[in-house]
XYZ file of C-alpha atoms in Angstrom:
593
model
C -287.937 -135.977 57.912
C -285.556 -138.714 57.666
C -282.319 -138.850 59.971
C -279.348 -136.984 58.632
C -276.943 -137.658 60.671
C -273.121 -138.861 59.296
C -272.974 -141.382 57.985
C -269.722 -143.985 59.300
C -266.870 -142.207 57.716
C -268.223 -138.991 55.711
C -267.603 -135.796 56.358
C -269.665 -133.438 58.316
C -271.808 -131.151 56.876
C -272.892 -127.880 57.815
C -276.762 -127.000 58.005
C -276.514 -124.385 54.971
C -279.740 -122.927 53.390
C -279.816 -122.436 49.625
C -278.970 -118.841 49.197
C -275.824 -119.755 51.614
C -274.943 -122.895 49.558
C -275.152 -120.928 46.005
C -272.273 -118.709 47.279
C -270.011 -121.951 47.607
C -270.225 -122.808 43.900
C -266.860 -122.322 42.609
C -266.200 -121.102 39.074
C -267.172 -123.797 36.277
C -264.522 -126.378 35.591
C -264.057 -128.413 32.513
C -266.830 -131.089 31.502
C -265.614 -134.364 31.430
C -263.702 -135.691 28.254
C -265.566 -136.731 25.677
C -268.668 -134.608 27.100
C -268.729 -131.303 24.926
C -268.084 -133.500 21.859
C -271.199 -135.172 21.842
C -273.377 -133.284 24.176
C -274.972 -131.805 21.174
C -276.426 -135.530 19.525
C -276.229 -138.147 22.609
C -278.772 -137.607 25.222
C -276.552 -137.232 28.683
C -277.710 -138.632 32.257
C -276.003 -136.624 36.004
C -274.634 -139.263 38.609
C -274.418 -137.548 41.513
C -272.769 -139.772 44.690
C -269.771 -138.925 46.688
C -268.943 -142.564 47.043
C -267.241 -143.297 43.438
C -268.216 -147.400 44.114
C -271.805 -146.072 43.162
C -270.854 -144.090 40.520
C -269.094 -146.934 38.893
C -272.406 -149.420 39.893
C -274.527 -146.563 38.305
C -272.265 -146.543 34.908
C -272.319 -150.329 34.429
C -276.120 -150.173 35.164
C -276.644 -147.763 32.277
C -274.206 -148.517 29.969
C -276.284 -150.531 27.708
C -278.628 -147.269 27.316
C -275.821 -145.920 24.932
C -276.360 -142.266 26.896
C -273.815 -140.164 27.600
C -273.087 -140.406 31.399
C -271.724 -137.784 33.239
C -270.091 -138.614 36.915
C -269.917 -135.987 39.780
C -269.264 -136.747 43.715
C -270.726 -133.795 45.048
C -273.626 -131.125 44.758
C -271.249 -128.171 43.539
C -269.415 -130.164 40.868
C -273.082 -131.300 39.326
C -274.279 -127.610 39.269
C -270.653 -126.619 37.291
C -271.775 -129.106 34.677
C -275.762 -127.930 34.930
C -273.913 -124.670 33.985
C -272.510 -125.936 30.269
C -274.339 -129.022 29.493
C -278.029 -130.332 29.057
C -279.546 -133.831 30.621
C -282.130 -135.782 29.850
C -282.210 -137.098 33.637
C -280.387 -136.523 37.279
C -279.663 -139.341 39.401
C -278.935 -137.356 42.855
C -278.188 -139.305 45.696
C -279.729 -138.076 48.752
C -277.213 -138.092 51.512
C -274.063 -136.625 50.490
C -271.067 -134.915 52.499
C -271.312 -131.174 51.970
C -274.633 -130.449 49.925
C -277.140 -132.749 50.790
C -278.799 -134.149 47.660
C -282.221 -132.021 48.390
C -280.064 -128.571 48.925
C -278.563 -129.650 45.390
C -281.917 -130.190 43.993
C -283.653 -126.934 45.163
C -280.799 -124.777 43.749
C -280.869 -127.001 40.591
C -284.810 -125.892 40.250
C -283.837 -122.459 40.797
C -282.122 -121.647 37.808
C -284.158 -121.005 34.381
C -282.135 -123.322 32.377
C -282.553 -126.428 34.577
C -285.782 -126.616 36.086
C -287.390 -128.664 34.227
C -284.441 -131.510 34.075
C -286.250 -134.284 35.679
C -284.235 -135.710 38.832
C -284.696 -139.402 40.357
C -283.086 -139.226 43.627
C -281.682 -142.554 44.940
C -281.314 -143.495 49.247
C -279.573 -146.390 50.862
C -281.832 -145.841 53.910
C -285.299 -146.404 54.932
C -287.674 -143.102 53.166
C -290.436 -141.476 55.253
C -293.462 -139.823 54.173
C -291.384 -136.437 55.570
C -288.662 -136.935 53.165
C -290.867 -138.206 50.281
C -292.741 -134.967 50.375
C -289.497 -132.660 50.728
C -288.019 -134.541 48.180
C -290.834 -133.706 45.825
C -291.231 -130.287 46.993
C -287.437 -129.842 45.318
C -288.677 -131.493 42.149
C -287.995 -134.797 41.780
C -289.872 -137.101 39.815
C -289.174 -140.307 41.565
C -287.503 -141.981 44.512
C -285.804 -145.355 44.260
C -284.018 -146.850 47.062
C -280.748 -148.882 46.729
C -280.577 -151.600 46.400
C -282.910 -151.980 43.162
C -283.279 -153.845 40.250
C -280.822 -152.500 37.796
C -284.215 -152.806 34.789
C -286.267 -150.413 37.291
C -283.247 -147.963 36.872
C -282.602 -148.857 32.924
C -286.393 -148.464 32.465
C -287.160 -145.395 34.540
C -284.311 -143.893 33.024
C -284.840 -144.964 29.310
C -288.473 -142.950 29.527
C -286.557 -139.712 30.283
C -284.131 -140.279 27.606
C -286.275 -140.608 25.194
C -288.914 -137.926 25.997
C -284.964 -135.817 25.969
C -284.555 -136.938 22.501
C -288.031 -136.257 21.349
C -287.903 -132.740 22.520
C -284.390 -131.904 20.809
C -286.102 -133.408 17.565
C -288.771 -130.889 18.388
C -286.667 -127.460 18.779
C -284.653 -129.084 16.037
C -287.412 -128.776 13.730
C -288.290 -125.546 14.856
C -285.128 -124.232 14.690
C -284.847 -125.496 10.983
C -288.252 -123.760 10.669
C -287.510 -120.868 11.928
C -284.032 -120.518 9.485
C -286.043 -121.669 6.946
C -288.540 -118.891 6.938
C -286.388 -116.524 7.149
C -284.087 -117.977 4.379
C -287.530 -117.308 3.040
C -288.125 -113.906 3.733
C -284.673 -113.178 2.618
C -285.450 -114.232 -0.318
C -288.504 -112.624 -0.656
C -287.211 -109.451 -0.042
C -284.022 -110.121 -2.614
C -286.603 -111.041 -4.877
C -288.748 -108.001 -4.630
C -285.595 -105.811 -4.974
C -284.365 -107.593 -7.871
C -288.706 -106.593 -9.316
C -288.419 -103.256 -8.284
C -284.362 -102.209 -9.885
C -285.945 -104.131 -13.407
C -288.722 -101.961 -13.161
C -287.032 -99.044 -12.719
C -284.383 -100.115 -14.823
C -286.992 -100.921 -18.203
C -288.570 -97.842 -17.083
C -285.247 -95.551 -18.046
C -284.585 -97.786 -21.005
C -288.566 -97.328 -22.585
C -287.082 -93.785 -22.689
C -284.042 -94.542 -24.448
C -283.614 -93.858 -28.198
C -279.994 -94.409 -29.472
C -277.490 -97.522 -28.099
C -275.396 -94.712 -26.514
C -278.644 -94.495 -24.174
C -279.315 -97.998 -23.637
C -275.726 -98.343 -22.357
C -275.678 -95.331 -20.114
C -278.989 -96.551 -18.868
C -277.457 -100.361 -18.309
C -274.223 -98.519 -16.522
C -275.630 -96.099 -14.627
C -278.847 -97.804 -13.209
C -278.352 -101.387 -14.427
C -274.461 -101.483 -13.399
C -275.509 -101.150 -9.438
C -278.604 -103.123 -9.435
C -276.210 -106.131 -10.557
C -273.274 -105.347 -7.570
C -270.445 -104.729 -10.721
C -267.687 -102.764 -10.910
C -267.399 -102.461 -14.026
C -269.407 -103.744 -17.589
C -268.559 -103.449 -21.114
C -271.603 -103.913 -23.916
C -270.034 -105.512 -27.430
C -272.343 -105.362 -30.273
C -271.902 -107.924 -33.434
C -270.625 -106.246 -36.531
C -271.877 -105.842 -39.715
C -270.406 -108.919 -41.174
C -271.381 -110.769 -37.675
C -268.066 -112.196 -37.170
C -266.546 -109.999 -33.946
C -267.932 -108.215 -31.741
C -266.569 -104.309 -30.851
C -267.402 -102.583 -27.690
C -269.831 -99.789 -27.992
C -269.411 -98.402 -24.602
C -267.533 -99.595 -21.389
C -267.236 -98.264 -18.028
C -264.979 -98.919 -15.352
C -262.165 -101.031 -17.326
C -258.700 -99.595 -18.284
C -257.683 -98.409 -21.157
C -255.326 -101.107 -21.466
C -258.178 -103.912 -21.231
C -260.297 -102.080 -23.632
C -257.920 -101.444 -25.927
C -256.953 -105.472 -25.896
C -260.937 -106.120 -26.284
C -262.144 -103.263 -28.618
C -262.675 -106.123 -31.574
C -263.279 -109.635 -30.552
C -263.395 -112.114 -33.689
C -266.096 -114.641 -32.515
C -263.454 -117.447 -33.299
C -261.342 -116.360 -30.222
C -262.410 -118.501 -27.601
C -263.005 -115.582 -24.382
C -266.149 -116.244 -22.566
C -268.438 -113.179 -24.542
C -267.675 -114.913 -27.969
C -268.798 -118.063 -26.146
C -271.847 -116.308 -24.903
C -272.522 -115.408 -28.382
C -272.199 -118.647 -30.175
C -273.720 -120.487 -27.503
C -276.716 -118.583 -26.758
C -276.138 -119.017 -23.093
C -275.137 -116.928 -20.169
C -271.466 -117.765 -18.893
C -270.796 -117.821 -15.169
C -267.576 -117.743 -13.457
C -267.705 -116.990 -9.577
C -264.352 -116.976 -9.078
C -260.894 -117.025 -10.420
C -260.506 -120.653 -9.865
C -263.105 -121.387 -11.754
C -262.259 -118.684 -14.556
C -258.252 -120.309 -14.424
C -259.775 -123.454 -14.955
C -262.199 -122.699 -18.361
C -259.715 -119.847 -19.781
C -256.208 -121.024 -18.896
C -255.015 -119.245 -21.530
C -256.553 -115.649 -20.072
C -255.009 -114.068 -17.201
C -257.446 -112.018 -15.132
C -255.823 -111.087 -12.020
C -256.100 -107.566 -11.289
C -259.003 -107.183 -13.587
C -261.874 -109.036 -11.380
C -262.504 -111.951 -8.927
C -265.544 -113.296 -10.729
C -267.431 -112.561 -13.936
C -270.466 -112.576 -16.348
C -271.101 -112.904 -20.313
C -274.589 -112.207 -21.109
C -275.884 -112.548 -24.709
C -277.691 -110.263 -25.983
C -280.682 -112.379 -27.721
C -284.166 -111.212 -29.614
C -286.288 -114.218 -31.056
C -283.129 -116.328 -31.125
C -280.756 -113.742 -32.996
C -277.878 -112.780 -31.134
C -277.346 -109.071 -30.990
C -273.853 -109.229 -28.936
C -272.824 -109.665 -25.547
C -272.589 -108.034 -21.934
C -269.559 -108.024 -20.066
C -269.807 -107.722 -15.989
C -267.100 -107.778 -13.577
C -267.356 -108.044 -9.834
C -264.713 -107.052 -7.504
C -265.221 -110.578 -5.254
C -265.881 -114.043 -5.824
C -269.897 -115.031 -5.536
C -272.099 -117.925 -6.061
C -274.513 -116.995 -8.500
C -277.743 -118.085 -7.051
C -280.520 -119.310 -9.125
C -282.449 -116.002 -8.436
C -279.043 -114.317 -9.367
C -279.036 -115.947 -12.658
C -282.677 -115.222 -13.221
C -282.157 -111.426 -12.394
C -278.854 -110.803 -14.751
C -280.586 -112.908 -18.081
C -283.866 -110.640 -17.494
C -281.343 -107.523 -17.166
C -279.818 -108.674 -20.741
C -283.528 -109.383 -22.181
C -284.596 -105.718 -21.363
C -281.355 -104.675 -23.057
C -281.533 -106.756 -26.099
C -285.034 -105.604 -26.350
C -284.290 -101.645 -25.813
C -281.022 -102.263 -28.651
C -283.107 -104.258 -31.268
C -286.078 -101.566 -30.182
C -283.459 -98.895 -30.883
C -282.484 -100.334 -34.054
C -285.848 -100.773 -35.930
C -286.649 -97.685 -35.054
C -283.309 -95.998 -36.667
C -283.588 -98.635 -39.526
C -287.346 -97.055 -39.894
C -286.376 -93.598 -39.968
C -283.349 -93.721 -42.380
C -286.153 -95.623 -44.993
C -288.734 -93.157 -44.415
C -286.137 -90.234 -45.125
C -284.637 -92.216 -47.971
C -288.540 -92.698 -49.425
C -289.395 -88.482 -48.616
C -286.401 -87.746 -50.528
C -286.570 -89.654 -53.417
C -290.666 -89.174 -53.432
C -289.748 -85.470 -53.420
C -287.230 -85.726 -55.954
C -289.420 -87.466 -58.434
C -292.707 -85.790 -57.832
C -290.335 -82.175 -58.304
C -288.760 -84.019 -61.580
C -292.338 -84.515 -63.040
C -293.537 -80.890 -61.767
C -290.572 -79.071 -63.798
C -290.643 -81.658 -66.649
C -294.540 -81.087 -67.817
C -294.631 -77.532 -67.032
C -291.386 -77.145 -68.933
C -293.096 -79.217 -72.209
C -295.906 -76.792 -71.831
C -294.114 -74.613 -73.973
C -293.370 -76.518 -77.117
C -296.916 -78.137 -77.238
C -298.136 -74.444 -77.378
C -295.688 -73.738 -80.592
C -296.956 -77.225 -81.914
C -300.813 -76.238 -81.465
C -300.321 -72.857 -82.240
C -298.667 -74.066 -85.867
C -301.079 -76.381 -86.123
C -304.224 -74.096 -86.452
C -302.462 -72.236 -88.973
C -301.662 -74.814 -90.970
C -305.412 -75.572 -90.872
C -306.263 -72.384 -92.067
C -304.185 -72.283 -95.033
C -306.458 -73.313 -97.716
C -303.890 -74.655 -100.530
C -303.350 -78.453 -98.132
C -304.004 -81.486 -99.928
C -306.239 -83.967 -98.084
C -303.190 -86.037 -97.117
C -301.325 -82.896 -95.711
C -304.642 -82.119 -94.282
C -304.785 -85.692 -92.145
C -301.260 -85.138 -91.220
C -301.920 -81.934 -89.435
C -305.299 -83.042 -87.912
C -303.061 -86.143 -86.572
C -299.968 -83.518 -84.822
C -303.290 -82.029 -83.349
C -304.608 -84.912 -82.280
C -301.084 -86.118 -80.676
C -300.134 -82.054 -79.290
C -303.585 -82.655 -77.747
C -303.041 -85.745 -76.449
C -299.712 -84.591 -74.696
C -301.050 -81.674 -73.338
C -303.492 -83.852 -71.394
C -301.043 -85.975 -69.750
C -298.909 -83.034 -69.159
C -302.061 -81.559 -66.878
C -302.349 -84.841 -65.741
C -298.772 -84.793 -64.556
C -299.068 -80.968 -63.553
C -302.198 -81.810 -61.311
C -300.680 -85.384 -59.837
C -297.839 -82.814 -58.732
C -299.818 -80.390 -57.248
C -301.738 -83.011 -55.265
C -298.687 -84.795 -53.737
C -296.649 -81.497 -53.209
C -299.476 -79.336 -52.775
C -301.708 -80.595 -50.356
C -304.304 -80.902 -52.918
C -305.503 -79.817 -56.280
C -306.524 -76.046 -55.904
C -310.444 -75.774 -56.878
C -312.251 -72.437 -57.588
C -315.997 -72.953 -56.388
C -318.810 -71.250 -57.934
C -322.991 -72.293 -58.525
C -322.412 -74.803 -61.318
C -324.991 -77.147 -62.844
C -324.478 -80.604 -63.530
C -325.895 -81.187 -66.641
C -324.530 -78.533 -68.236
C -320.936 -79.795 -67.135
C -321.770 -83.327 -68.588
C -323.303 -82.103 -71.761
C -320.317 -79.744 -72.804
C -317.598 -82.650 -72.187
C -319.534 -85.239 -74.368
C -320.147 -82.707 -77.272
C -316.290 -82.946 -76.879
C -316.257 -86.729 -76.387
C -317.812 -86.849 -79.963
C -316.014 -84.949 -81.656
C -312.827 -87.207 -80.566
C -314.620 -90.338 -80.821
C -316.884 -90.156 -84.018
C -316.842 -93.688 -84.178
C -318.645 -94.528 -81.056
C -322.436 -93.446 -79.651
C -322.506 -92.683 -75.831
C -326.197 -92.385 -74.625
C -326.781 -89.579 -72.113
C -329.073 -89.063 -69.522
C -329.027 -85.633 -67.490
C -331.483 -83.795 -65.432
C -330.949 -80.701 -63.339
C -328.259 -80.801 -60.341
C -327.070 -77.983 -59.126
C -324.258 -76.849 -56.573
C -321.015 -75.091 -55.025
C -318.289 -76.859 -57.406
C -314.976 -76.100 -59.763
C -316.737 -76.448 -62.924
C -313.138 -76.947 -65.014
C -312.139 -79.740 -62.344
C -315.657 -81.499 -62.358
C -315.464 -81.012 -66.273
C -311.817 -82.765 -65.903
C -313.943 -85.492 -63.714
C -316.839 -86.516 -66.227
C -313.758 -86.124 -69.225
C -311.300 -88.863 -67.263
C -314.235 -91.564 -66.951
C -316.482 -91.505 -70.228
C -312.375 -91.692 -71.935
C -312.081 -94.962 -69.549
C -315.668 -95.714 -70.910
C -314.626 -95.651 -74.380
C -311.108 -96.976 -74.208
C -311.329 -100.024 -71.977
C -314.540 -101.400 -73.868
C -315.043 -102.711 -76.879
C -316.439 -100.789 -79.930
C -319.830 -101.659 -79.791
C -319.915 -101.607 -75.950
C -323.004 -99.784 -74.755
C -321.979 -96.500 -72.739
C -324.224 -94.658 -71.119
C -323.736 -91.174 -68.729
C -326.514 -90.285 -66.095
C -326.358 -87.330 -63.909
C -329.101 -86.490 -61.263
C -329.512 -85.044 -58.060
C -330.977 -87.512 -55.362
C -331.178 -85.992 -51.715
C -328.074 -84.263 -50.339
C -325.835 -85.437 -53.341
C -326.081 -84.893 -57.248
C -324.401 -88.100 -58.958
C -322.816 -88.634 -61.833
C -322.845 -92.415 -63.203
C -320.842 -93.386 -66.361
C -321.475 -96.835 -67.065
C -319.706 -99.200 -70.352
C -320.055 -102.657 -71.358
C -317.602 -105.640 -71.718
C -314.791 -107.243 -69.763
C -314.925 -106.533 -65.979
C -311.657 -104.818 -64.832
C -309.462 -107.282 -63.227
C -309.923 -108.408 -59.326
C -306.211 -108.082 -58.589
C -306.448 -104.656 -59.901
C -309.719 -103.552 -58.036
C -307.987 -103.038 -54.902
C -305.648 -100.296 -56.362
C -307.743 -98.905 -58.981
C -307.067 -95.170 -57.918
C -303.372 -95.331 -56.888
C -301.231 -93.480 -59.247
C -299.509 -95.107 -62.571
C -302.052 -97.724 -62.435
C -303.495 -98.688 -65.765
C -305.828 -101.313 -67.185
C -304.764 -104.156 -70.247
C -306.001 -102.482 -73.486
C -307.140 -104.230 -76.388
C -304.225 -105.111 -79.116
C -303.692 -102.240 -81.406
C -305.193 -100.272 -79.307
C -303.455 -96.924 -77.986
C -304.349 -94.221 -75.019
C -303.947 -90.871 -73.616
C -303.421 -92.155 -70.284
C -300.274 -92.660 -67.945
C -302.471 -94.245 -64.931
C -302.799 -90.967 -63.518
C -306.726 -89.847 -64.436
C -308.867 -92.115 -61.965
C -305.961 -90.809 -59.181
C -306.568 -87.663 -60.110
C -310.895 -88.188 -60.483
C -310.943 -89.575 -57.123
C -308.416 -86.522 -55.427
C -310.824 -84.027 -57.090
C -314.344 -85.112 -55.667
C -312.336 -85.847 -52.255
C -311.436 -81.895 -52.691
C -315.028 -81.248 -53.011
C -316.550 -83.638 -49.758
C -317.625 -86.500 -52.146
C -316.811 -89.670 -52.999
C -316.779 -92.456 -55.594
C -317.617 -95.736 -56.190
C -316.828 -98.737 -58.867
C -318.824 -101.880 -59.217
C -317.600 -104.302 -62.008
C -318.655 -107.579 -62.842
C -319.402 -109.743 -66.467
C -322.539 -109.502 -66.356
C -323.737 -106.046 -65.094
C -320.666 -104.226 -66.890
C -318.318 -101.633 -64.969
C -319.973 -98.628 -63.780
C -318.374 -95.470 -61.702
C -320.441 -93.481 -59.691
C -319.544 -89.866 -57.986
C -321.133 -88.380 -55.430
C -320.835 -84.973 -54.879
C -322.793 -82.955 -52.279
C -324.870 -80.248 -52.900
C -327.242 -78.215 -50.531
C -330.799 -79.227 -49.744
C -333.904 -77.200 -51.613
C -335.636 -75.471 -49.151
């Protein structure tokens, strides 16, 4: 190794090891001025000489680097500043007073923090290949000895400077990395709590079914997803020109009695919601002072929402929410409180249909009852008189002193008594069907063609005028013979009175497999295509010719078709201008064995 003895003028030193050199270190001392200020962006370079004329050489040398130089004249004061501050280099002389520059440089590579600072130690004296290898056993990365070119030192230097500020780039980056991931996952996690309280939160308002519901659901499960302290819901009135608070919680009575009726002219930030179809955010008083001047809200909240309360671009109302601090509503913030008014609007307007619904079906039920009861007790009521009136009338026909014009008169009150008496079992029967569940049928073997025969024997007496061709064969089964009488009676009349007088119409009855049918077909105009679709609704009727006058009230194809429905079957109409109309029943009827 290279001599070590004193140099001309410097102190002794004392042969210390390491371990006995660490317990000299005094406590730290202040870094230089200027050092702790811009330590954290200027890459900083360790002089270490205790002859201050090479300090100051070393300065000038690498002042043009535009580092941040750091000056200490022994080994112990360049460990205190190891201790607070990071270099990008060490320039350690070798041969100091006190701590030699290799002792320095050993305990320097024995802490975690700064063994890996690359040191450059510096010798006025001849080196040896003794001290080259101890100084690199310490650590060092080069030796330069003085006097050198001050561009070896700038350019040796420079390298570790910038490697320095290439690596603080790097754990800058990773730092920023690292916050931004877990600004990330911070978000994610708001995120998914924000999905899982509106889940929750539609979940309890699917199951509400008034507004008082919706608004306990918003205040007791929406309310502390949000963070408020208190909410208020306002609804529009019926004129839409305030709104009125529906429910509230966590306001006093003095602020809800000052809000209960808002007119949507009073400029407040839930009339502003309302007319502007937008959510209105205040975060703090400041900002609430500086909309509302004219609104004092101290002692009522530190920041504040209006929420409107929108469905396809109608508003509803508003939400009030109060929080008891000033926040910045975040994007994601924003995003969570409109979808929290959505599911309300949604639940309200939900609400509403559904009550609107209700009170129409009631309304309808009442006044269907009403009528259908009205009609029931009317045409069993006229029963009555049209007896008297038929009764009378075959006794006038038995007197045999009538002229022939008092004789026509009677045979016309028969004709009308018998004309009202239909429609009054036409009534009777409609009655029983909507009230009743049904019209009441009283099965027994019946055949067909007997059925058809009787009613157009009847036909012809009332219709003398007109020839219906008939065409029956044998088709028997388990039907009310009266009500499939009442069947054949309703159509052939529809025959006759929506055709014209020479009109062909023809009646066919037959079994055919599993069914017997019954088709009653007339010629003429084919019944209108607007009226097809409703043919056998109630009180629906077909143009009749002029001059031309009816039994019917629009009640006997209603009544035809509720009849064979009562007995399994079904029926059928086909109408055109050139095959005619026809109807065609089929009833069912058990299979020969």
């Amino acid at each position: 190794m290279a001599d070590r003895s004193p140099r001309p003028g410097a102190r002794p030193r004392a042969a210390v090891g390491a371990p006995q050199a660490a317990s000299l270190l005094p406590p730290p001392e202040t870094a230089p001025e200027g050092a702790a200020s811009t330590g954290a962006h200027v890459p900083g370079v360790l002089l270490v000489d205790d002859n201050p004329a090479n300090l100051v050489s070393l300065e000038a040398i690498l002042g043009p680097l535009g580092v941040r130089l750091t000056k200490a004249q022994s080994g112990e004061q360049a460990l205190r500043f190891l201790l607070r501050e990071d270099y990008a280099v060490i320039l350690l002389d070798v041969r100091m007073a006190g701590m030699s520059g290799f002792e320095t440089a050993s305990l320097i590579k024995q802490r975690e923090r700064t063994r890996n600072v690359p040191i450059i130690f510096l010798t006025a004296y001849g080196r040896d290949d003794t001290e080259l290898v101890n100084g690199y056993s310490t650590g060092a990365v080069d030796f330069l000895q003085k006097p050198f070119p001050p561009e070896v030192l700038r350019s040796k230097v420079s390298v570790f400077v910038e490697l320095f500020r290439a690596q603080h780039q790097v754990r800058q980056q990773a730092e920023l990395l690292r916050q931004k991931e877990a600004e990330a996952r911070e978000l994610a996690q708001r995120a998914a709590g924000h999905i899982d309280r509106l889940r929750d939160f539609t979940a309890r308002l699917s199951e509400a079914g008034t507004v008082e519901q919706v608004c306990r659901a918003l205040f007791e499960q929406g309310l502390v997803a949000a963070g408020a302290k208190a909410g208020a819901v306002n609804l529009l009135d019926d004129a839409g020109e305030a709104l009125e608070i529906v429910d509230a919680v966590g306001y006093p009575e003095a602020v809800l009695s000052r809000w209960r009726r808002i007119p949507l002219s009073n400029p407040v930030p839930l009339t502003e919601a309302v007319r502007e179809q937008r959510p209105i955010w205040l975060g703090s008083l400041e900002e609430w002072s500086g909309r509302y001047p004219h609104l004092n809200a101290h002692g009522i909240h530190e920041s504040a929402i209006a929420l409107p309360l929108l469905v396809k671009g109608r508003a509803l109302g508003a939400i009030g929410l109060s929080f008891a601090r000033a926040r910045p509503f975040t994007e994601m913030d924003r995003a969570f409180f409109s979808a929290l008014a959505h599911a309300c609007a949604q639940a309200l307007e939900r609400v509403r249909l559904v009550t609107e619904e209700r009170r129409v079906h009631e309304e309808l039920r009442r006044r269907s009852e009403f009528e259908q009861q009205l009609v029931g007790i009317v045409s069993h009521d006229l029963r009555n008189p049209l007896a008297a009136i038929s009764m009378s009338v075959g006794l006038l026909e038995k007197k045999g002193d009538l002229s022939d014009g008092q004789r026509r008169a009677v045979q016309r009150i028969g004709q009308a008594s018998e004309r009202a008496a239909r429609m009054i079992r036409d009534l009777l029967d409609f009655t029983k069907a909507r009230l009743g569940g049904g019209i009441a049928l009283h099965r027994q073997p019946t055949d067909l063609k007997d059925v058809v025969q009787q009613v157009l024997d009847e036909v012809q007496l009332a219709h003398p005028g007109r020839h219906v061709q008939v065409e029956v064969s044998e088709a028997r089964g388990e039907w009310d013979p009266d009500r499939i009488a009442q069947v054949v009676s309703n159509l052939v009349a529809n025959a006759v009175a929506y055709s014209p007088p020479d009109a062909p119409v023809r009646v066919r009855a037959f079994a055919e497999g599993p069914s017997a049918v019954l088709a009653v077909y007339n010629g003429g105009e084919p019944i209108p295509a607007q009226l097809m679709s409703r043919l056998f609704e109630p009180m629906t009727r077909g143009a009749l010719r002029e001059g031309q006058s009816t039994r019917s009230i629009g009640l006997g194809l209603y009544i035809v078709r509720d009849i064979i429905r009562g007995h399994g079957g079904r029926v059928d109409v086909v109408s055109s201008r050139e095959d005619g109309t026809t109807f065609t029943v089929y009833l069912p009827r058990p299979r020969e064995g």
